[in-house]
CSV table of C-alpha atoms in Angstrom, one decimal:
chain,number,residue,atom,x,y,z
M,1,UNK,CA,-34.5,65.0,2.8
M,2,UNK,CA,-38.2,65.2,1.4
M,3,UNK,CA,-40.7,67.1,2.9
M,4,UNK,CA,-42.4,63.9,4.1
M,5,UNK,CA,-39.5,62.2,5.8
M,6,UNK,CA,-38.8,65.8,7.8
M,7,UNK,CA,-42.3,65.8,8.7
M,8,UNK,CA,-42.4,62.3,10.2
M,9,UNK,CA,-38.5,63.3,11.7
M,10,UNK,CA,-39.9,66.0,13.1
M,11,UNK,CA,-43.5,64.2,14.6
M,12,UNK,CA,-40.9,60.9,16.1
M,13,UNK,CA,-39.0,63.3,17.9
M,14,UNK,CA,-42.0,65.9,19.4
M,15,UNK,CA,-43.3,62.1,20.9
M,16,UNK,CA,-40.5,61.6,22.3
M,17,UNK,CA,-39.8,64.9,23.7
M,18,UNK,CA,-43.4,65.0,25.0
M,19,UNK,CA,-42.8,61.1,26.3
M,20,UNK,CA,-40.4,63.0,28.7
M,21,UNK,CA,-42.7,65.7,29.9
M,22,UNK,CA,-45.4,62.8,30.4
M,23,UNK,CA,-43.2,60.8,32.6
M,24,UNK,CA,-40.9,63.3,34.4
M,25,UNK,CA,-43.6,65.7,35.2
M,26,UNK,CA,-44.7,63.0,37.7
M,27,UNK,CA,-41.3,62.9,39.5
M,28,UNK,CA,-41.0,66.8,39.7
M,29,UNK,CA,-44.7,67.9,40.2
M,30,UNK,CA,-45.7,64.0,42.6
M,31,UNK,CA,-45.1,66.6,45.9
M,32,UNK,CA,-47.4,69.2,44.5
M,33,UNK,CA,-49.9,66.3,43.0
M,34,UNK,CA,-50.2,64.3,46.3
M,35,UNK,CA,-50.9,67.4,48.5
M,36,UNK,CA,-54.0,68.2,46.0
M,37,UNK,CA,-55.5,64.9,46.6
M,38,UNK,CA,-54.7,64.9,50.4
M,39,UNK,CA,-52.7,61.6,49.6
M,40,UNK,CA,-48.6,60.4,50.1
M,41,UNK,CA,-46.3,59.9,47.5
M,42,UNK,CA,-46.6,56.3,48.2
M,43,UNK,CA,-50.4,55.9,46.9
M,44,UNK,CA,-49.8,58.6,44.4
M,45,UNK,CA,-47.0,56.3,43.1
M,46,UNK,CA,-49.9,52.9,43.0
M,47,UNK,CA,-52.4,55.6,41.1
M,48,UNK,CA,-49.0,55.8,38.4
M,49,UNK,CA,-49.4,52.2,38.0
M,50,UNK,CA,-52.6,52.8,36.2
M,51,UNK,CA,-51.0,55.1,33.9
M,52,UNK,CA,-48.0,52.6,33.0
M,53,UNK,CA,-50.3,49.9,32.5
M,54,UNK,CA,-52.6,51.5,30.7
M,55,UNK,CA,-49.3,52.3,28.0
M,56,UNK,CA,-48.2,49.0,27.7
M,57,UNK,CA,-51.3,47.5,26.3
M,58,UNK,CA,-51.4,50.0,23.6
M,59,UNK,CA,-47.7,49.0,22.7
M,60,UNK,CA,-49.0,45.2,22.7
M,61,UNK,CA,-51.9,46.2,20.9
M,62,UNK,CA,-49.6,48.8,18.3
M,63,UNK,CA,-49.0,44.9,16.6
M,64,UNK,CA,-52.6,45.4,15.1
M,65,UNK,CA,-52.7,49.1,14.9
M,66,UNK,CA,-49.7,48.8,12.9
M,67,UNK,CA,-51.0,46.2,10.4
M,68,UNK,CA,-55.0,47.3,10.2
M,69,UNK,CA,-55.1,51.2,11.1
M,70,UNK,CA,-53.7,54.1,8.8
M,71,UNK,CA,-50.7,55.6,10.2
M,72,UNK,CA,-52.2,59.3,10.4
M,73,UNK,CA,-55.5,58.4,12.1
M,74,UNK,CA,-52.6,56.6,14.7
M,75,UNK,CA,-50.9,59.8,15.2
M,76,UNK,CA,-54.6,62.1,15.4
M,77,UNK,CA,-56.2,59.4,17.9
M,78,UNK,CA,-53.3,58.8,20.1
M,79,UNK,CA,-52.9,62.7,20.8
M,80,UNK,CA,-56.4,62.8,21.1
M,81,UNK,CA,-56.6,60.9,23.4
M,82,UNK,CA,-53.5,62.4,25.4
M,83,UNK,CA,-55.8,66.1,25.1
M,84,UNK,CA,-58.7,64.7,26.5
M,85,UNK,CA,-56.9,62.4,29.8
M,86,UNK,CA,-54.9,65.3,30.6
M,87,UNK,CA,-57.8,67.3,31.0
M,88,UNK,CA,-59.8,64.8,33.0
M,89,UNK,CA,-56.6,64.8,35.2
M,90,UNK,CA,-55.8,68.4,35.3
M,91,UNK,CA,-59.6,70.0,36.0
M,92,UNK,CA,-60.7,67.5,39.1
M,93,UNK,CA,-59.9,66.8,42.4
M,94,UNK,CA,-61.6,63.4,42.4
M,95,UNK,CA,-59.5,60.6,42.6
M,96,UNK,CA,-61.8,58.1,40.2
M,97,UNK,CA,-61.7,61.3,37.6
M,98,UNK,CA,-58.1,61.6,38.1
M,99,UNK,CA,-57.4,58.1,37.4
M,100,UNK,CA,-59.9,57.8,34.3
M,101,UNK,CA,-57.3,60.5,33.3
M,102,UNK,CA,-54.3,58.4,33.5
M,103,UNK,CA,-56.0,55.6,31.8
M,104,UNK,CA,-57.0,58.2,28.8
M,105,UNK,CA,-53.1,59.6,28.8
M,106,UNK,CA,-51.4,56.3,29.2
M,107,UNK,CA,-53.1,54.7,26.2
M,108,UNK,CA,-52.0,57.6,24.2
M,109,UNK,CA,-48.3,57.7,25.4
M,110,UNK,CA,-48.4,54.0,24.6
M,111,UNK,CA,-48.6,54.5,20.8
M,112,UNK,CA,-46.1,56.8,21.1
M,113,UNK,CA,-43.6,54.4,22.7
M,114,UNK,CA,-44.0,52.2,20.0
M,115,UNK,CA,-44.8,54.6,17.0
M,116,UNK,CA,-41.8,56.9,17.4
M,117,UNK,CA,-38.9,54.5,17.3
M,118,UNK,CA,-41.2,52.3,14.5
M,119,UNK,CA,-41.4,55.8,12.3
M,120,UNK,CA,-37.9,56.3,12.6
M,121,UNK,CA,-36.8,52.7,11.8
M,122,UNK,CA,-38.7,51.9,9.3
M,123,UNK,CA,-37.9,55.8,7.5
M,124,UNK,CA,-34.5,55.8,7.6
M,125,UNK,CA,-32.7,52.5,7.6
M,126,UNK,CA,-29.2,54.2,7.4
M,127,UNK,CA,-27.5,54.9,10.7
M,128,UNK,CA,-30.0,53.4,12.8
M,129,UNK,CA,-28.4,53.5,15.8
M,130,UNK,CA,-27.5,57.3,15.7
M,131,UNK,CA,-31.2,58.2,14.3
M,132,UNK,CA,-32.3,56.3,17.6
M,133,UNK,CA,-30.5,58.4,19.8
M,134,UNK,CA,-31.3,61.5,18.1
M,135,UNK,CA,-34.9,60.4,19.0
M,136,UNK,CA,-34.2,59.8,22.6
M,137,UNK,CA,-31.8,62.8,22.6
M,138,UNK,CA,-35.6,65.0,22.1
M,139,UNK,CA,-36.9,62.9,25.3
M,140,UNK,CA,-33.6,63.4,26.9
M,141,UNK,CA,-33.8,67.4,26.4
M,142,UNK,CA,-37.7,68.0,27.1
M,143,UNK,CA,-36.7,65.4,30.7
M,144,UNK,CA,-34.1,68.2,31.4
M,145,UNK,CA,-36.1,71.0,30.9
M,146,UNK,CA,-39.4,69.5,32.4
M,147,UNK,CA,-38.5,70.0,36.3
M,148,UNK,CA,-36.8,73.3,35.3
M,149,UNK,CA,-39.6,74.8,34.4
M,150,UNK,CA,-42.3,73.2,36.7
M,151,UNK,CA,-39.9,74.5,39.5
M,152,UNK,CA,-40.0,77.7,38.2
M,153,UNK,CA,-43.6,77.9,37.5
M,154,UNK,CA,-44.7,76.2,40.9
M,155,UNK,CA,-42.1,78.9,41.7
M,156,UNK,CA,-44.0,81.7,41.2
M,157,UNK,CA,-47.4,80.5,42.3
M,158,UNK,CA,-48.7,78.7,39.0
M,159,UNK,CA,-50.5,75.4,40.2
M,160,UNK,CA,-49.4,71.5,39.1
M,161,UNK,CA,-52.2,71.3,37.0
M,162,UNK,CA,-52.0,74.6,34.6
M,163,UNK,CA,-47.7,73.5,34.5
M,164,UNK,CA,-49.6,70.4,33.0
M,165,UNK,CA,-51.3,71.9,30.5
M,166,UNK,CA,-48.7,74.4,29.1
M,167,UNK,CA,-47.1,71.6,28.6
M,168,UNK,CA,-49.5,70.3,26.1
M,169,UNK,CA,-48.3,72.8,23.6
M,170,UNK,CA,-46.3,69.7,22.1
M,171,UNK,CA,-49.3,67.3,21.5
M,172,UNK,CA,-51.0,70.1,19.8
M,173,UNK,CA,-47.7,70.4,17.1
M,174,UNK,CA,-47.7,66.6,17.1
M,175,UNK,CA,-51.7,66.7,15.6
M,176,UNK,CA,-51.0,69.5,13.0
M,177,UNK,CA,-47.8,67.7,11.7
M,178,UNK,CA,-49.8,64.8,11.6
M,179,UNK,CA,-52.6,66.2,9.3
M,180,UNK,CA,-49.9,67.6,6.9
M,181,UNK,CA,-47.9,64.3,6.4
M,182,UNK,CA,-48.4,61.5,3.8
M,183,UNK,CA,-47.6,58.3,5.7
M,184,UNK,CA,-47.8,55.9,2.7
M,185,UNK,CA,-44.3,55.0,1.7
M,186,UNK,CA,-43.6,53.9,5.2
M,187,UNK,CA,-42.9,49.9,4.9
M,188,UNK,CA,-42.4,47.1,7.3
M,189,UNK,CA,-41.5,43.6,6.8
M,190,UNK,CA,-44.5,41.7,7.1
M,191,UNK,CA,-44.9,38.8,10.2
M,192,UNK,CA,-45.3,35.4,8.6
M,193,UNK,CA,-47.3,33.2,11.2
M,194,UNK,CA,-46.2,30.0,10.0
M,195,UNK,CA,-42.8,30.5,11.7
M,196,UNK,CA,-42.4,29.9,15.5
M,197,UNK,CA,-40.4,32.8,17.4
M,198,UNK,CA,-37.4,30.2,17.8
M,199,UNK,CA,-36.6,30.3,14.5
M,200,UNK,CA,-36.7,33.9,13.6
M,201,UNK,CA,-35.7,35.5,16.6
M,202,UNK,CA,-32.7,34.5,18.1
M,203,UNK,CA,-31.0,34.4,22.1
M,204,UNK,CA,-30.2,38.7,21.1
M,205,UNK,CA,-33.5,39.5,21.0
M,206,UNK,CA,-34.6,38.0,24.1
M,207,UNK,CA,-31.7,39.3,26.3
M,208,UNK,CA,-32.1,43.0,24.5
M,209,UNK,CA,-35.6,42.8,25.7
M,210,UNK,CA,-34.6,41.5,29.3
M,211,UNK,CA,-32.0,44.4,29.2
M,212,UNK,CA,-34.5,47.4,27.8
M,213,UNK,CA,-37.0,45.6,30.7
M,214,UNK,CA,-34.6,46.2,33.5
M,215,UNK,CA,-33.3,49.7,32.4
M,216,UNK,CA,-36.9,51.5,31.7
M,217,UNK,CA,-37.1,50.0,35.5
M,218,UNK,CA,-34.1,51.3,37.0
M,219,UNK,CA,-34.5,54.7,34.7
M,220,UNK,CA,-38.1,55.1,36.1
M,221,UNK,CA,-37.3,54.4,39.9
M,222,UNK,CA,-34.2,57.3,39.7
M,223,UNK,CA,-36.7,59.9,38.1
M,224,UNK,CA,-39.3,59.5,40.5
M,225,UNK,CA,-37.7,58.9,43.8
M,226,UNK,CA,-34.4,61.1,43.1
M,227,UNK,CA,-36.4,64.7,44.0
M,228,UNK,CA,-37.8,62.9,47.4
M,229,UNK,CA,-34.3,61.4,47.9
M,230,UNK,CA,-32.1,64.5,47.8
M,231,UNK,CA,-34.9,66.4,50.1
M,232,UNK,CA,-34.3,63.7,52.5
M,233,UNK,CA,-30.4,64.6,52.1
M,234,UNK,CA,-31.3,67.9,53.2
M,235,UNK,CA,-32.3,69.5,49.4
M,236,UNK,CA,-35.0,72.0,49.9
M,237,UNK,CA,-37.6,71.7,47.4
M,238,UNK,CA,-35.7,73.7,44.4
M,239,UNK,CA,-32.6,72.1,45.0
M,240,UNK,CA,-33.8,68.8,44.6
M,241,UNK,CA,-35.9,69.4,41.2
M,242,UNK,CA,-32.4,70.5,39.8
M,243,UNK,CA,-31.4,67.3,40.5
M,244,UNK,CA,-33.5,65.8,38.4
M,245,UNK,CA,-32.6,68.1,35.3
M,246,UNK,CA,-28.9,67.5,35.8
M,247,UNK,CA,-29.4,63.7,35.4
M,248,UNK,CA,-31.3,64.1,32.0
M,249,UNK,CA,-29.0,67.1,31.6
M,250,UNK,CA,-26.3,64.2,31.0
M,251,UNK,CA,-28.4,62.0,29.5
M,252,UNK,CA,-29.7,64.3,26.5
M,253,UNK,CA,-25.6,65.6,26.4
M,254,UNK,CA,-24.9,61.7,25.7
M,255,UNK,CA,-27.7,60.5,23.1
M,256,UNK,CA,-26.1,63.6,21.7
M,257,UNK,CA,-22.5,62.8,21.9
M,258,UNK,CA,-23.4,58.9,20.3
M,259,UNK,CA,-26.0,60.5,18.1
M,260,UNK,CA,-23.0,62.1,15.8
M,261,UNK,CA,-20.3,59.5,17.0
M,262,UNK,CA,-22.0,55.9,17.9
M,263,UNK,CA,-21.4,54.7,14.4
M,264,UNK,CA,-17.7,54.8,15.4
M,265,UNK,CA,-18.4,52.0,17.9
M,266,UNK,CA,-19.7,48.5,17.9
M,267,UNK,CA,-22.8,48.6,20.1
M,268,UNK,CA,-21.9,46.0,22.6
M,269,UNK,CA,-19.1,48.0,23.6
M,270,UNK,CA,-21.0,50.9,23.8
M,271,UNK,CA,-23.4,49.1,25.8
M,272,UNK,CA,-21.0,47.7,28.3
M,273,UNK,CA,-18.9,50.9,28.9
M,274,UNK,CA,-22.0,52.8,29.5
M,275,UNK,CA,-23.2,50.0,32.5
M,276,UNK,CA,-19.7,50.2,34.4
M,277,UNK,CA,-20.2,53.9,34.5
M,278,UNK,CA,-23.5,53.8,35.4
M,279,UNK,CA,-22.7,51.0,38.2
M,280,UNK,CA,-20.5,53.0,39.4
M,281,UNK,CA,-21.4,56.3,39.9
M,282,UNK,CA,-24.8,54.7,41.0
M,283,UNK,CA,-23.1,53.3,43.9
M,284,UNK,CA,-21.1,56.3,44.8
M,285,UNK,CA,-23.6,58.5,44.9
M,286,UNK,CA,-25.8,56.2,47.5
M,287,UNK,CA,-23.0,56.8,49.7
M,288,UNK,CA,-21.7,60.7,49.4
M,289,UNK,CA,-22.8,63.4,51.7
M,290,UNK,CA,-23.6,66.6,50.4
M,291,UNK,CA,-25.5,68.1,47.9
M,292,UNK,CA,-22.5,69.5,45.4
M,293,UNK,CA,-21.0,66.2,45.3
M,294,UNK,CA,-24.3,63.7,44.8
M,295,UNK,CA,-24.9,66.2,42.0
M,296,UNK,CA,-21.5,65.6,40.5
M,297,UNK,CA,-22.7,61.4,40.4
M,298,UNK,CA,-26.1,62.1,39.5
M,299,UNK,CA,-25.0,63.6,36.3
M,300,UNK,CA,-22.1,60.8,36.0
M,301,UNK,CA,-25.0,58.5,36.2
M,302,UNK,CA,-27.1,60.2,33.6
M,303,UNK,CA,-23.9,59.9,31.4
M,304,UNK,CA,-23.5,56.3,31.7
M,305,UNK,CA,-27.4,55.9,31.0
M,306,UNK,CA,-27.6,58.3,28.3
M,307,UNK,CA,-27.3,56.0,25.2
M,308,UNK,CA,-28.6,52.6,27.0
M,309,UNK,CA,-32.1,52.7,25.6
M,310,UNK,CA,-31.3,53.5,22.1
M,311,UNK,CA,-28.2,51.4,22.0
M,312,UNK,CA,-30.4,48.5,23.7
M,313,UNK,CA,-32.8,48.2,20.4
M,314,UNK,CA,-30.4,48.8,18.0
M,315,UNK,CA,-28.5,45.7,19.6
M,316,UNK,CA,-31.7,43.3,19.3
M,317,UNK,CA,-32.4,44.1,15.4
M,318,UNK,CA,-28.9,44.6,14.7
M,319,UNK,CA,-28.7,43.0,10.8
M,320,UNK,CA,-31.3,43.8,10.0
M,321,UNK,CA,-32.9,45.6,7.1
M,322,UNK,CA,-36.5,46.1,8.4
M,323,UNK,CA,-38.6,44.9,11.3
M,324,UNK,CA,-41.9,43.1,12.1
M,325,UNK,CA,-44.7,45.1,14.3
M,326,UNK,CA,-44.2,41.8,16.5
M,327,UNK,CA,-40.5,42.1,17.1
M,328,UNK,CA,-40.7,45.7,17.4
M,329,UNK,CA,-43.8,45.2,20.1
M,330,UNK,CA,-42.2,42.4,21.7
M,331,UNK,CA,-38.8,45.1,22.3
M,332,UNK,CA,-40.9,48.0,23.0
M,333,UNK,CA,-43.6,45.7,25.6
M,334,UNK,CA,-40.4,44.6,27.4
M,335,UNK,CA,-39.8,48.6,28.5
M,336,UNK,CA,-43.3,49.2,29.1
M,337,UNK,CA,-43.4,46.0,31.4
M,338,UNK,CA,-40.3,47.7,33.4
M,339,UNK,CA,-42.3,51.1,33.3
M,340,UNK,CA,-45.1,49.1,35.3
M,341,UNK,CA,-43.1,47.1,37.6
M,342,UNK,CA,-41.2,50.0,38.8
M,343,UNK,CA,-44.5,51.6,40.1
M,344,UNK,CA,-46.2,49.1,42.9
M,345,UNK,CA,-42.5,47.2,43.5
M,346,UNK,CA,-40.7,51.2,44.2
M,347,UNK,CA,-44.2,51.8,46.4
M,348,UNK,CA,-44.3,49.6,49.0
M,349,UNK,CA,-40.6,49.4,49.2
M,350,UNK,CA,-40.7,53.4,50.4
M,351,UNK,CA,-43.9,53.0,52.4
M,352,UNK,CA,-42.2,49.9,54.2
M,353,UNK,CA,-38.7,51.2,55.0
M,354,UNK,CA,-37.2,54.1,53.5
M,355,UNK,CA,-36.2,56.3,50.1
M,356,UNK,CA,-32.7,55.7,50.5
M,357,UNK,CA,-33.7,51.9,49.9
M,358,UNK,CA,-35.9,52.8,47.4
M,359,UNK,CA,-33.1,53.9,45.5
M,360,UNK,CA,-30.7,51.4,46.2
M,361,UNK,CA,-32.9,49.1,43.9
M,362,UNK,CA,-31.8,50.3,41.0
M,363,UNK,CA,-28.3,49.7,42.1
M,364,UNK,CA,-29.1,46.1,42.1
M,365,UNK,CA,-30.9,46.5,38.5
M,366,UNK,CA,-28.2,48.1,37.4
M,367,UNK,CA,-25.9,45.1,38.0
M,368,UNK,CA,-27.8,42.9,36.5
M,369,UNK,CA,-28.1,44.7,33.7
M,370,UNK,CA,-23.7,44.9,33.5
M,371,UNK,CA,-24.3,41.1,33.7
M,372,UNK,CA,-26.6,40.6,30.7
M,373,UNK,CA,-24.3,42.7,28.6
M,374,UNK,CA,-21.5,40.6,29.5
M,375,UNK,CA,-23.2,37.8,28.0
M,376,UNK,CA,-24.4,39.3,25.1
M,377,UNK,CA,-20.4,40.7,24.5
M,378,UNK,CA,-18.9,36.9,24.9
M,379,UNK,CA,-21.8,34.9,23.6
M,380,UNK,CA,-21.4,34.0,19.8
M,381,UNK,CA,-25.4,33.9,18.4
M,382,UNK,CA,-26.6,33.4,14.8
M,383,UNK,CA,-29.0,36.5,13.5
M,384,UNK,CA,-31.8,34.6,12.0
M,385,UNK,CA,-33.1,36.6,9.1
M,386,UNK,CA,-36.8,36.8,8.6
């Protein structure tokens, strides 16, 4: 592999990996967060909506990024502007400051939604699908290790906000690589705008996108409510953080697992396998008592999430070669719409009635994602080339 591709290997995955810090951090440091702002996990959840918003129009806008801006300065300015959000976050106690923060973060992360899987794609167009979980397999592991060590820092009296900025160390690789790689033999097929959507995309890419949309929802609900969840079972505070590393614990074991072994598989089946499993121990675990035995379902679920994501956008470009920035921003904005709708919807269900409801949600996302798999399995479509 040349120096170049290894570099750009190595800056897809440190995204991702830092992706998970970003986004778990605010499951398994919200308790710590909220009682620093003198504010509940409810509103602290609404303030997240800014953060997830403020992601997805950077993977809308990645579509002109991708065509107009060199891919290095992409990779400098997004962790750029990661640094300085995280420090308007991490060194205030206003609330306005705080959510100026988020705004700065989120439309960093953004670009790295869309830029990581696009580097990898369009780098190596050989074993796609197990590339892709590789990728997620880095989010997967930093997700796992992410409430580990908050807990353990928060654990011996470090504060949310210095956890936060340890955890920075990745974005600060991320900007070196990026100064030391040559980005210009990275290609894409180009969009032609004289062809409508209908005829180069076809019914796969729409119900890929509706499935990514409904898992990054469902994923995002689990993480964030799962620590508050197992305290109301009776976790205390440790306990329930280790929940949260034993579902992504799974997780990173299966984007492993499919990363060596997926090419065995078609990826519908893998798809569908993974949903009963999920469904399943989803449900289960909503009804169990006891700690031991939710954590035995919690990583059961993890396991029958762990490939969805990566298996979900291999199944809408499957066939082909390369890809557009517009279908890979109209894939990657159907996730980030999920990782906004989970916020507000997840909020007022837990400040209206309970977190055990809260949950149950993505039970009911979780079936409907079993049924869009279903039809993707049984329903014959035509790839349309572009």
């Amino acid at each position: 592999m040349g120096k170049n591709r290894k570099n750009i290997m190595i800056i897809s995955y440190t995204m991702f990996a830092y992706m998970g810090i970003a986004f778990l951090s605010q499951g398994s440091l919200k308790l710590e967060m909220a009682e620093n702002f003198g504010i509940t996990t409810s509103k602290l959840q609404y303030l997240f909506t800014v953060f997830s918003t403020a992601s997805m129009v950077t993977v809308i806008a990645n579509k002109v990024f991708l065509e107009r801006v060199p891919l290095k300065l992409e990779v400098i300015l997004s962790s750029i502007f990661i640094l300085v959000g995280t420090f308007f976050m991490v060194l205030t106690k206003n609330i306005n400051i705080f959510m100026i923060g988020l705004i700065l973060s989120g439309l960093g992360i953004g670009v790295y939604i869309s830029l990581g899987s696009y580097l990898i794609i369009n780098t190596f167009t050989e074993d796609r699908n197990g590339k892709l979980n590789f990728l997620h397999f880095s989010y997967s592991i930093s997700a796992v290790l992410t409430p580990i060590i908050a807990a353990t820092l928060i654990g011996i009296n470090f504060r949310w906000n210095v956890v936060y900025m340890i955890l920075l160390i990745l974005v600060i690789v991320i900007i070196f690589l990026g100064l030391r790689t040559d980005f210009s033999n990275i290609t894409h097929e180009k969009d032609k705008g004289t062809e409508s959507l209908s005829v180069k995309w076809d019914v796969k890419v729409y119900l890929s996108a509706l499935m990514l949309f409904l898992y990054v929802f469902t994923e995002m609900i689990f993480s964030y409510w799962i620590v508050e969840y197992m305290i109301n079972k009776g976790a205390h505070g440790g306990e329930a953080k280790i929940s949260l590393s034993i579902f992504w614990l799974f997780i990173a074991g299966g984007r492993l697992v499919a990363g060596k072994n997926g090419h065995k598989f078609k990826v519908n089946n893998i798809v569908v396998t993974l949903l009963i499993m999920a469904l399943t121990s989803y449900f289960t675990l909503m009804l169990v008592q006891g700690i031991l035995v939710t954590y035995i379902f919690v990583g059961l679920l993890g396991l029958g999430f762990s490939s969805l994501y990566p298996s979900i956008i291999a199944l809408g470009i499957e066939g082909r070669k390369n890809i557009s920035p517009s279908l890979m921003t109209f894939i990657m904005t159907s996730g980030s719409v999920g990782g906004i709708m989970y916020s507000p919807i997840s909020g007022w269900v837990n400040s209206n009635f309970d977190v055990t409801i809260t949950m149950g949600i993505g039970v009911i996302t979780t079936v409907l994602m079993l049924s869009v798999s279903f039809v993707l399995k049984f329903k014959k479509t035509t790839m349309t080339k572009y």
